[in-house]
Coordinates of N, CA and C and ligand atoms in Angstrom, one line a residue:
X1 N -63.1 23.8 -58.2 CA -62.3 23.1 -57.3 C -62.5 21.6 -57.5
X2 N -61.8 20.8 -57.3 CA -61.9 19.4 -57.9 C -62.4 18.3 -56.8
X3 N -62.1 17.4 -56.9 CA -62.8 16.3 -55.7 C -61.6 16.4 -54.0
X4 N -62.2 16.7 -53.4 CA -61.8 16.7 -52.2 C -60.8 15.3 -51.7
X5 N -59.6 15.4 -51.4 CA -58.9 14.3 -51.5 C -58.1 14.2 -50.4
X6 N -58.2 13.1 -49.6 CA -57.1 13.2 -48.0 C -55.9 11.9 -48.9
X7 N -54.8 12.5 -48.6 CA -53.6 11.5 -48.8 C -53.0 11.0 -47.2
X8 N -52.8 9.7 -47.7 CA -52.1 9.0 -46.0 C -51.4 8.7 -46.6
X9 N -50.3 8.9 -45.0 CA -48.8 8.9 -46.0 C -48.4 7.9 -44.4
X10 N -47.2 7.6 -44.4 CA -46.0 7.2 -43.0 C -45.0 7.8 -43.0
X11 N -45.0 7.8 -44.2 CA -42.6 8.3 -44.2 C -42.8 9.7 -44.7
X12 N -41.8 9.6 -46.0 CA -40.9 10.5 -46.5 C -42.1 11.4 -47.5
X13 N -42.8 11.0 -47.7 CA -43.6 11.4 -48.7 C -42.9 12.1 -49.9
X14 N -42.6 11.1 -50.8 CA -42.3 12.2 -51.5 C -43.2 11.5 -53.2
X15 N -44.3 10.9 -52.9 CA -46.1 11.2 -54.0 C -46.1 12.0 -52.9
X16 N -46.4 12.0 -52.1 CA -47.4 13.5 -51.6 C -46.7 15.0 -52.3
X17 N -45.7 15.0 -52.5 CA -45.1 15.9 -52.8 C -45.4 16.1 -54.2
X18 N -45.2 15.0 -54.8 CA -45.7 15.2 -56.5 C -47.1 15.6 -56.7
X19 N -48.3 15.4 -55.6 CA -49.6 15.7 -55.9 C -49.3 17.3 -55.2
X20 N -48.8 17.6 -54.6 CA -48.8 18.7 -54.4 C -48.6 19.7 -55.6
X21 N -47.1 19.2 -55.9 CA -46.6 19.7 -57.2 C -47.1 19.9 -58.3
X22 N -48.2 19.4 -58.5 CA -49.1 18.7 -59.8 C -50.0 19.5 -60.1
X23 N -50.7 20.0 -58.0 CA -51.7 20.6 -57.9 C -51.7 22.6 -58.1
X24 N -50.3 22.6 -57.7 CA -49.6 23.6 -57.5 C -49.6 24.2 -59.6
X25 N -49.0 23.2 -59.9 CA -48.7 23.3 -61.3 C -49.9 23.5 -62.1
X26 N -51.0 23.5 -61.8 CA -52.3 23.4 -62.6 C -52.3 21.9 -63.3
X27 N -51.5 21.2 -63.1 CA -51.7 19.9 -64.2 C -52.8 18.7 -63.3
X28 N -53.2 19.4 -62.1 CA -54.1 18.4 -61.2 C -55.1 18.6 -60.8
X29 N -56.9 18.2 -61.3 CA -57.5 19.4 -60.3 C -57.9 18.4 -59.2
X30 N -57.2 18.2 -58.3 CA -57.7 17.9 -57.0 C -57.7 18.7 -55.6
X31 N -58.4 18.6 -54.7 CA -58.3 19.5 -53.5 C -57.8 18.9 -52.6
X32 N -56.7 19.2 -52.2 CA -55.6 18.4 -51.1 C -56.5 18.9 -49.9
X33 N -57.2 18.2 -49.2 CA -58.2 18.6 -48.1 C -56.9 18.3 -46.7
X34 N -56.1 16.8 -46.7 CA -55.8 16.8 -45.5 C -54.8 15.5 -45.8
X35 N -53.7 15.7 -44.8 CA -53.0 14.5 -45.2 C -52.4 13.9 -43.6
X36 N -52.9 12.6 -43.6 CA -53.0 11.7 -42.6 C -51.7 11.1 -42.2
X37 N -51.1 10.9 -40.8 CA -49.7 9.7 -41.2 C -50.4 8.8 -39.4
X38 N -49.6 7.9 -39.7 CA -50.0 7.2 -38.1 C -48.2 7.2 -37.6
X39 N -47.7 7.7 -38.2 CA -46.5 8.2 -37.7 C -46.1 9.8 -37.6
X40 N -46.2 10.2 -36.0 CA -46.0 11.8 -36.0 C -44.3 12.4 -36.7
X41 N -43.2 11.4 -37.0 CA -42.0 12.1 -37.5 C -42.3 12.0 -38.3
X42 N -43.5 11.3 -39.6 CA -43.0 11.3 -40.9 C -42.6 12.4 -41.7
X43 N -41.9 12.6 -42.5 CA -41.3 14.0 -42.9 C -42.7 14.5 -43.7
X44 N -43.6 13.7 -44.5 CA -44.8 13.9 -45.4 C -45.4 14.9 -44.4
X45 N -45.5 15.0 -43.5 CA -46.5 16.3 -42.2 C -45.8 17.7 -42.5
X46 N -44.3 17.3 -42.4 CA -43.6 18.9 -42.6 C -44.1 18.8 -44.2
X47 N -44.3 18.5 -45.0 CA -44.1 19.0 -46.8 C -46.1 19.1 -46.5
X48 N -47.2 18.9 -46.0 CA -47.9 19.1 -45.7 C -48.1 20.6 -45.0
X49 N -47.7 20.7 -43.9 CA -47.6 22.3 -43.6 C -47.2 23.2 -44.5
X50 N -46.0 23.0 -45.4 CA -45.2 23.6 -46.0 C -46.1 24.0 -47.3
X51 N -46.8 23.1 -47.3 CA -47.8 23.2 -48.2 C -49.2 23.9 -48.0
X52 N -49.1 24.5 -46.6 CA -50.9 25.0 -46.5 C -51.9 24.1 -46.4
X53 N -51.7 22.6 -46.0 CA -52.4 21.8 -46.3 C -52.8 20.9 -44.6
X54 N -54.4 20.8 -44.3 CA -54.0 20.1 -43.0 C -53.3 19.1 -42.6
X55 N -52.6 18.8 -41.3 CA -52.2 17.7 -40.9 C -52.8 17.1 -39.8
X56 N -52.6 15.4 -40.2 CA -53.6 14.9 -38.9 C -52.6 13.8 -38.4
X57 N -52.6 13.4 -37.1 CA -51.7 12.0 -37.2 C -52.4 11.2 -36.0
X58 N -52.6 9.8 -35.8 CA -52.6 9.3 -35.0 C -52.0 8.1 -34.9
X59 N -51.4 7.7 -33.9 CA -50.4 6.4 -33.7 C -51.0 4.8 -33.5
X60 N -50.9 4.8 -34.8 CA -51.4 2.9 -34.4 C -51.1 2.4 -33.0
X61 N -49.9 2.7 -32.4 CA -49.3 1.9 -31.2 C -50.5 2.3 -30.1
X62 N -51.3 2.9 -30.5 CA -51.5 3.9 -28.9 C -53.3 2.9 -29.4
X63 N -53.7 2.1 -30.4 CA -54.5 1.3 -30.1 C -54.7 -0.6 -29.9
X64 N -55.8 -1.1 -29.1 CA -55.2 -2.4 -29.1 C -55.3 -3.3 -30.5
X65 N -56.3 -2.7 -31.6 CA -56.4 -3.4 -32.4 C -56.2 -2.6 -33.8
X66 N -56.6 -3.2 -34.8 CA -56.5 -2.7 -36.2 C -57.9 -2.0 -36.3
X67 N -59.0 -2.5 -36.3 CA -60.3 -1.8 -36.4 C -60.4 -0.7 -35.3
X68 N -60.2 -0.5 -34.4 CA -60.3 0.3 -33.3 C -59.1 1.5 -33.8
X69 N -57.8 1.5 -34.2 CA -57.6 2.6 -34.8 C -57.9 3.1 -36.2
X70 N -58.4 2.2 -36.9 CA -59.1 2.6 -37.9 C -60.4 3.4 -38.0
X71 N -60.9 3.3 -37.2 CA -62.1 3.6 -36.5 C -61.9 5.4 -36.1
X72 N -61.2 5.6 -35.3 CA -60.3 6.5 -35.3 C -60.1 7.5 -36.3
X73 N -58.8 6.8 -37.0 CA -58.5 7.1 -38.9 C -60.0 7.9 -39.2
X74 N -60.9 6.8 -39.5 CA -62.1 7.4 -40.4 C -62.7 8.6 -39.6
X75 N -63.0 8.6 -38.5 CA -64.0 9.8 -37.7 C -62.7 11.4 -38.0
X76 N -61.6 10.7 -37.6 CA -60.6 11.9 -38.0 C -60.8 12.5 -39.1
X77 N -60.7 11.7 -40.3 CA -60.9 11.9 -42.1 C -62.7 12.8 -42.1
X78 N -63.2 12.2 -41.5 CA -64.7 12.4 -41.6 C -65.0 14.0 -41.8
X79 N -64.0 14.6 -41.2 CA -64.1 15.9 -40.5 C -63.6 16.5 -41.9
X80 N -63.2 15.9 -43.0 CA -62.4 16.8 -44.2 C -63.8 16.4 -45.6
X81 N -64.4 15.4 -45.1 CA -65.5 14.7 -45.9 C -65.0 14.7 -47.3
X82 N -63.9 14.1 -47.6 CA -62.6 13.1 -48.5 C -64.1 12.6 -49.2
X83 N -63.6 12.7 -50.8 CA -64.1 12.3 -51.5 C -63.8 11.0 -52.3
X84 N -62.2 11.0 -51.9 CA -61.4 10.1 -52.5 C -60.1 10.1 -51.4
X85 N -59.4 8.9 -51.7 CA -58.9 8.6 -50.4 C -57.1 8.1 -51.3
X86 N -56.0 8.6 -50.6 CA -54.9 8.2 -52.1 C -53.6 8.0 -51.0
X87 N -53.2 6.5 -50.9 CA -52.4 6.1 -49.8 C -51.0 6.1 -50.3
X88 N -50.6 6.7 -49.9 CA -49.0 7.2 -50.8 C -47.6 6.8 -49.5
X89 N -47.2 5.3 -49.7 CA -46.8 5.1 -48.5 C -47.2 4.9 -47.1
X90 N -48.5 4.7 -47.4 CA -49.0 4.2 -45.7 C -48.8 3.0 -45.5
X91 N -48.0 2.5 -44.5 CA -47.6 1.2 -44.1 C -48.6 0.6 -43.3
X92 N -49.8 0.8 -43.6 CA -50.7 0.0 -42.3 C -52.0 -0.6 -43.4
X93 N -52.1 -1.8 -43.0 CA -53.0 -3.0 -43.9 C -54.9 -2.0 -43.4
X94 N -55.2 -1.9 -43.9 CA -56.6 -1.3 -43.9 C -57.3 -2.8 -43.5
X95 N -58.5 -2.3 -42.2 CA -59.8 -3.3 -42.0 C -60.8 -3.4 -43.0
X96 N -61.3 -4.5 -42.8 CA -62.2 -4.1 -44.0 C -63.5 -3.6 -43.8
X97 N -64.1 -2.6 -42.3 CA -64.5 -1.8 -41.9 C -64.6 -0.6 -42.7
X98 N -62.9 -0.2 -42.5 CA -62.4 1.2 -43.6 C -62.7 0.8 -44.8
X99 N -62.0 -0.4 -45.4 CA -62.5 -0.5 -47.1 C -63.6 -0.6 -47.2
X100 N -64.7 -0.9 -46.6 CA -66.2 -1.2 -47.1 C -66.6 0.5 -46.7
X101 N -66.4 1.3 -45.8 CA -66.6 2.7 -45.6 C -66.8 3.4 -47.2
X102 N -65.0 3.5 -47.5 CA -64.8 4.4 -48.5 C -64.6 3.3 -49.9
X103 N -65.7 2.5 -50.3 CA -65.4 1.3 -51.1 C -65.1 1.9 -53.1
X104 N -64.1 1.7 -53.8 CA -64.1 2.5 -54.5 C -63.5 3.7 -54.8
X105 N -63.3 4.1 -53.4 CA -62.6 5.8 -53.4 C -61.3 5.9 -52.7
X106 N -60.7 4.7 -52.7 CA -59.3 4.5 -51.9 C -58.4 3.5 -53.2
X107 N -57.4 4.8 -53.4 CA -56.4 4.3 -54.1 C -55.1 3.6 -53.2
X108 N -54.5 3.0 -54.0 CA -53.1 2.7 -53.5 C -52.1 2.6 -54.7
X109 N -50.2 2.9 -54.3 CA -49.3 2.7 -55.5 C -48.9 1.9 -55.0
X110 N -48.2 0.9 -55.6 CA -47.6 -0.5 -55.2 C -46.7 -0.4 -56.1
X111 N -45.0 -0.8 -55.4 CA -43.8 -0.3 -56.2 C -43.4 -2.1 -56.6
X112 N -44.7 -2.4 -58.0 CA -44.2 -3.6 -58.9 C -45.6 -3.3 -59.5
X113 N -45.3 -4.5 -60.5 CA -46.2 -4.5 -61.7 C -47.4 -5.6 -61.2
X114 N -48.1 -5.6 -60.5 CA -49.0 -6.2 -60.1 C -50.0 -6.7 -61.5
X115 N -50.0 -8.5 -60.6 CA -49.9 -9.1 -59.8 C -49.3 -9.8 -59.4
X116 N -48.0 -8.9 -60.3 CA -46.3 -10.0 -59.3 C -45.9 -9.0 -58.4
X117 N -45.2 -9.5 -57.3 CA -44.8 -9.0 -56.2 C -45.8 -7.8 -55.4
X118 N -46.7 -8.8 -55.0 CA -47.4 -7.9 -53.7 C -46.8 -8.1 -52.5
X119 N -46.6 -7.2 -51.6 CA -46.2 -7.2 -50.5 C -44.8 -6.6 -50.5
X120 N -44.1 -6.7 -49.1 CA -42.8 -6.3 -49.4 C -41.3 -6.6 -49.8
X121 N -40.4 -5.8 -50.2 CA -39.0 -5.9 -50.1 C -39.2 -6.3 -52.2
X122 N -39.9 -5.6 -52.7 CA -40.2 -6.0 -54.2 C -39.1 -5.7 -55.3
X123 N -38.1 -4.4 -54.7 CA -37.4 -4.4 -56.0 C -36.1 -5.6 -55.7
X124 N -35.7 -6.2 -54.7 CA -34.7 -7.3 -54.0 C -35.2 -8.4 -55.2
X125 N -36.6 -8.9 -54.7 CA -37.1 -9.7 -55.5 C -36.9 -10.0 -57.3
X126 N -37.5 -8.5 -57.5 CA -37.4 -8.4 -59.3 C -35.9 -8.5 -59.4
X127 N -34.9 -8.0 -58.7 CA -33.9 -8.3 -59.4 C -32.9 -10.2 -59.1
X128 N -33.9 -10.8 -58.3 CA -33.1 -11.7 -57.5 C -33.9 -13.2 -59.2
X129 N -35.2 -12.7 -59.4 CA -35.9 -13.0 -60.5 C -35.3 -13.2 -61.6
X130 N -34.8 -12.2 -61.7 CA -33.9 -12.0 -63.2 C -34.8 -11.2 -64.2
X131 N -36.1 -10.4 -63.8 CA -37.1 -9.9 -64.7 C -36.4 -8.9 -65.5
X132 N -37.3 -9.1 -66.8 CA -36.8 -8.1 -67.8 C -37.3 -6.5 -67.6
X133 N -39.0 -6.6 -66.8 CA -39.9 -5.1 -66.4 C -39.9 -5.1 -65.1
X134 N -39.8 -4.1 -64.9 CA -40.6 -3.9 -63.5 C -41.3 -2.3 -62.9
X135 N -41.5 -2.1 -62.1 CA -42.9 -0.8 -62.4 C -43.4 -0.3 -61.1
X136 N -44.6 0.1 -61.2 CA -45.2 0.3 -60.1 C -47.0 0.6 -60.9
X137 N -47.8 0.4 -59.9 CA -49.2 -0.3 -60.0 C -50.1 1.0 -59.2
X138 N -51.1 1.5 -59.9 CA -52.0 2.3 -59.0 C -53.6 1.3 -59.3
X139 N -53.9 1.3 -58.0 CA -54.9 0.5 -58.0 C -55.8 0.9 -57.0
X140 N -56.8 0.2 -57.3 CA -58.0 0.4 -56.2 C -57.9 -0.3 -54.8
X141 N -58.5 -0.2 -53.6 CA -58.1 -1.1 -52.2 C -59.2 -1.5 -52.5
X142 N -58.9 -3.1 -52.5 CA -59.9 -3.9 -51.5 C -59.8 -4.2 -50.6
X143 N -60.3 -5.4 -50.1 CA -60.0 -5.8 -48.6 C -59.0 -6.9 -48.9
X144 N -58.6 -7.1 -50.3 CA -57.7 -8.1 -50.3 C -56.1 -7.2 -50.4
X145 N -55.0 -7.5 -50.2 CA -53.7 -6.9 -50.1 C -53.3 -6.7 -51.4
X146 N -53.2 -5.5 -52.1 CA -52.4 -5.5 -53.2 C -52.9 -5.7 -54.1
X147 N -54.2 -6.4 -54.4 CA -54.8 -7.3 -55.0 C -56.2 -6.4 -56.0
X148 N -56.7 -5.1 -55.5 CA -58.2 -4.4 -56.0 C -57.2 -3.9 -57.4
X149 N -58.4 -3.9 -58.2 CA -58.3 -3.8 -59.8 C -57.2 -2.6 -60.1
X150 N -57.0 -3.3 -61.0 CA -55.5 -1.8 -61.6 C -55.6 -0.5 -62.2
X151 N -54.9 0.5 -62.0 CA -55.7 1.3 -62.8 C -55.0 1.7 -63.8
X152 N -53.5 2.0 -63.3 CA -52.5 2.2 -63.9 C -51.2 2.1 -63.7
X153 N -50.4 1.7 -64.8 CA -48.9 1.1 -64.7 C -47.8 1.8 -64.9
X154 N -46.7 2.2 -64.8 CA -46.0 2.7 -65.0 C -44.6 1.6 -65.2
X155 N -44.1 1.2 -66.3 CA -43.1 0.3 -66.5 C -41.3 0.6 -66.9
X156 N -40.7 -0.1 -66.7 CA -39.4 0.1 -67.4 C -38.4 -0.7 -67.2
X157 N -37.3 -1.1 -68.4 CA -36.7 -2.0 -68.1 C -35.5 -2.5 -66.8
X158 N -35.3 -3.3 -66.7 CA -34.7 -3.7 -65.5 C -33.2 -3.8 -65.8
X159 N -31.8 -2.9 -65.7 CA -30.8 -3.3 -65.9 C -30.1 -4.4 -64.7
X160 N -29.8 -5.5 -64.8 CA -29.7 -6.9 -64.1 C -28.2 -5.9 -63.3
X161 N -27.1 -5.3 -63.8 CA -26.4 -4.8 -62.8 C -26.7 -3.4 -61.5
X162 N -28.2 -3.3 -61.8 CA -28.1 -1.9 -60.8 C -28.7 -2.5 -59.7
X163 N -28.4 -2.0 -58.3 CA -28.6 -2.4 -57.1 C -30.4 -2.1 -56.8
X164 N -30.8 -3.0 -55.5 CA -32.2 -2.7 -55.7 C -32.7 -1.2 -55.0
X165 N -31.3 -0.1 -54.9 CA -31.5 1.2 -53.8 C -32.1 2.1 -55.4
X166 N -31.0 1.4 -56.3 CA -31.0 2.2 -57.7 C -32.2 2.1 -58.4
X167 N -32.8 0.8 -58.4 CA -34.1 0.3 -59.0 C -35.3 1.2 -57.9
X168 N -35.3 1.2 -56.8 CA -36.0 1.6 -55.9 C -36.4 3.5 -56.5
X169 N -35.3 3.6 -56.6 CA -35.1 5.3 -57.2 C -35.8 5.6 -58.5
X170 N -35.3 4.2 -59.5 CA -36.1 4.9 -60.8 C -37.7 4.7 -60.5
X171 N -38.1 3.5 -59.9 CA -39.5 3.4 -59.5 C -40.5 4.3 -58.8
X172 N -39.1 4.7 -57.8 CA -40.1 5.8 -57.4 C -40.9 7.1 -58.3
X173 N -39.6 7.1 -59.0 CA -39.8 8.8 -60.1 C -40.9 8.5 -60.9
X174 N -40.9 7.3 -61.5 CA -42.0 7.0 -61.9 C -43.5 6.9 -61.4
X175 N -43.2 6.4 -60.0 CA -44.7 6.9 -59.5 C -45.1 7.8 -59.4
X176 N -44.1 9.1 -59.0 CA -44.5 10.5 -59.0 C -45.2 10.7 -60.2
X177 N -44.9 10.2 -61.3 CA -45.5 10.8 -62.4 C -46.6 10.0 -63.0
X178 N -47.1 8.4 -62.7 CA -48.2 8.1 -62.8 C -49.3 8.0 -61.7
X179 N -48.7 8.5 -60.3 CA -50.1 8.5 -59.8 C -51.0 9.7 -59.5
X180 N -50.2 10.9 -59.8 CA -51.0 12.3 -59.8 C -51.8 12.1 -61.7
X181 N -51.3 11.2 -62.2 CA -52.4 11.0 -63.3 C -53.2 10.3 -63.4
X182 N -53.0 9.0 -62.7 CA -54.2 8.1 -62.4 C -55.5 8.4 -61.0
X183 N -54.9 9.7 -60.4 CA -55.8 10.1 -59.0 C -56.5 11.1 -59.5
X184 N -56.0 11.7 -60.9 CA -56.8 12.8 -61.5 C -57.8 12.3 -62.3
X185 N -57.8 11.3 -63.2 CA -58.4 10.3 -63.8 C -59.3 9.8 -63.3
X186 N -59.6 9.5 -62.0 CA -60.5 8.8 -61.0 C -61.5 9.9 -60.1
X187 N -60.4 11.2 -60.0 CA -61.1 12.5 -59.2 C -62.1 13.3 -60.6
X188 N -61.7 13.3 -61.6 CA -62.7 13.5 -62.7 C -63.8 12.7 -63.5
X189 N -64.2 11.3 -62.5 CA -64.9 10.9 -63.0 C -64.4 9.7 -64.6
X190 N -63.4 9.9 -65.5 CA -62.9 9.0 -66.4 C -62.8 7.5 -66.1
X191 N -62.2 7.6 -64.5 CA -62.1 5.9 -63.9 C -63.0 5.7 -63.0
X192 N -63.1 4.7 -63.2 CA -64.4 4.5 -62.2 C -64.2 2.8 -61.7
X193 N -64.7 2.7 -60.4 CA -64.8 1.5 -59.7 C -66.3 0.8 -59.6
X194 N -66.5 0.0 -60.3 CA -67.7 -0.4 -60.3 C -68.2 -1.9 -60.0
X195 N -68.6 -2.3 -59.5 CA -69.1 -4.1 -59.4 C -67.8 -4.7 -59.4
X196 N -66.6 -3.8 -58.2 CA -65.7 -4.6 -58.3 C -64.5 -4.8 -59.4
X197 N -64.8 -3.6 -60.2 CA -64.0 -3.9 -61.3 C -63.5 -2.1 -61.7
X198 N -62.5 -2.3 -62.5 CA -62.0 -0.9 -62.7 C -62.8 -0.6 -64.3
X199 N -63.5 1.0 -64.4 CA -64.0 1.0 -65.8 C -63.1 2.2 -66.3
X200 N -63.2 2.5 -67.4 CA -62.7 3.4 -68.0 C -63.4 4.0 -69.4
X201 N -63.8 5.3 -68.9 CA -64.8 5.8 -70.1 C -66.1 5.1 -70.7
X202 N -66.6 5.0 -69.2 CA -67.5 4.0 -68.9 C -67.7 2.1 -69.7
X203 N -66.5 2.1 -69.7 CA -65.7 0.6 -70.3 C -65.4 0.2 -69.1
X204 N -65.9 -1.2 -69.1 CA -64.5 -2.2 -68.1 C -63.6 -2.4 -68.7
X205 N -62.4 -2.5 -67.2 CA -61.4 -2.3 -68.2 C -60.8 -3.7 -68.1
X206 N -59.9 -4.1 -68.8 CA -59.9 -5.7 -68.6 C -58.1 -5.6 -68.4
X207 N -57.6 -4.2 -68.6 CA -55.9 -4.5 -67.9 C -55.9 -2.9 -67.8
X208 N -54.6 -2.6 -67.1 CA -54.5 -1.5 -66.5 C -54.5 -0.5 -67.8
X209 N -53.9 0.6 -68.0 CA -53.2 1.5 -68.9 C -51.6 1.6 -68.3
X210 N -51.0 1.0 -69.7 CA -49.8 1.1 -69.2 C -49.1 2.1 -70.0
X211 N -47.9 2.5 -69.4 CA -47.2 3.7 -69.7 C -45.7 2.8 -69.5
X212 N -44.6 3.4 -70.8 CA -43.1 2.8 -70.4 C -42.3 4.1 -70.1
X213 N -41.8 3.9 -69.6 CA -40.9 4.6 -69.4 C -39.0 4.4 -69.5
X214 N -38.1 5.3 -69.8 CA -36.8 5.1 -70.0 C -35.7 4.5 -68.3
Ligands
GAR301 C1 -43.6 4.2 -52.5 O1 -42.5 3.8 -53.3 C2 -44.7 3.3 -52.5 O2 -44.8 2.6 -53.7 C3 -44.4 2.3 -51.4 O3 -43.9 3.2 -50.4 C4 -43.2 4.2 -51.0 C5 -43.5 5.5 -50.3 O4 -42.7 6.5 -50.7 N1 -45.6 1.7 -51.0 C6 -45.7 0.4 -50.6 O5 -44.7 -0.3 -50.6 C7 -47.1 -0.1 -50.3 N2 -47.1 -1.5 -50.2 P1 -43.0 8.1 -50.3 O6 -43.3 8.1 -48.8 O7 -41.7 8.8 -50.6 O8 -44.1 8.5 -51.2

């Protein structure tokens, strides 16, 4: 069985769905222990049941602060004893409580090529740019936004006439397929987070692994 893994999601989930798929397919060995949302409609809960897989949810709104539901978050998680932690659409900025908790074992995908365009509304931007790439980023959380070491990239060209719903779509397909490989990578021990920095094959690694895509 592979490293015990809770995915938080918000929405639609649909990486949760590809790590399912992945896991389902033999191409993943991770153990889907439990998948978190702070939103109870997000559709990611039904593809979580649907999947045999626990579901947990607690509503940010229902605390006064960021640490105090995070606080929460972690004692919830605690109960699955997550080896690794893989944020697939969670719209909520982590304390740095949580990041110092699970320091190293909390992934995130970010839909751009980091460390351009952190934060939101990214494919509007790349195309408002005029960029030739654009991508999406699996990385480690720090306590900084967007910002903890890269692990892997997933890139492809930018046609300047397609809308950013269009760009949004190829991006996503793309993350389906680089971040059940960069979370397998990391759950096997190959990636590693160390002194702040991302290693690979016990190398630091000094830029992500990047992958193009059509
Ligand atoms: C993904 O495209 C992910 O890159 C983005 O949210 C989407 C979630 O889709 N994450 C961020 O913007 C984080 N800053 P999903 O719920 O269908 O997996």
């Amino acid at each position: 069985m592979g490293c015990r893994t809770a995915i938080l999601i918000s929405g639609s989930g649909t990486n949760l769905q590809a790590f399912i798929d992945a896991v389902a397919e033999g191409d993943l060995d991770l153990e889907l222990s439990v998948v978190f949302s702070n939103d109870p409609g997000a559709f990611g809960l039904r593809r979580a049941a649907g999947a045999g897989i626990p579901g947990e949810c607690i509503r940010h709104g229902d605390f006064p602060d960021r640490e105090s539901f995070d606080r929460a978050v972690m004692a919830t998680l605690e109960r699955y004893e997550p080896e690794l932690l893989v944020l697939a659409g969670f719209m909520r900025i982590l304390s740095p409580v949580f990041v110092s908790r699970y320091e190293g074992k909390i992934l995130n995908v970010h839909p751009a090529l980091l460390p351009k365009y952190p934060g939101l509304d990214t494919h509007r931007r790349v195309l408002e740019a005029g960029d030739e790439w654009h991508g999406s980023t699996v990385h480690f959380v720090t306590a900084e936004l967007d910002a903890g070491p890269r692990i892997l990239q997933g890139r492809l060209r930018v046609d300047p006439a397609e809308t950013a719903p269009e760009l949004q779509q190829r991006v996503q397909a793309i993350e389906h397929r680089i971040y059940p490989e960069a979370a397998g990578l990391v759950g096997s021990g190959r990636i590693e987070f160390r002194a702040g920095q991302s290693w690979i094959d016990g190398e630091p690694a000094e830029r992500p692994i990047i992958r193009t895509f059509d």
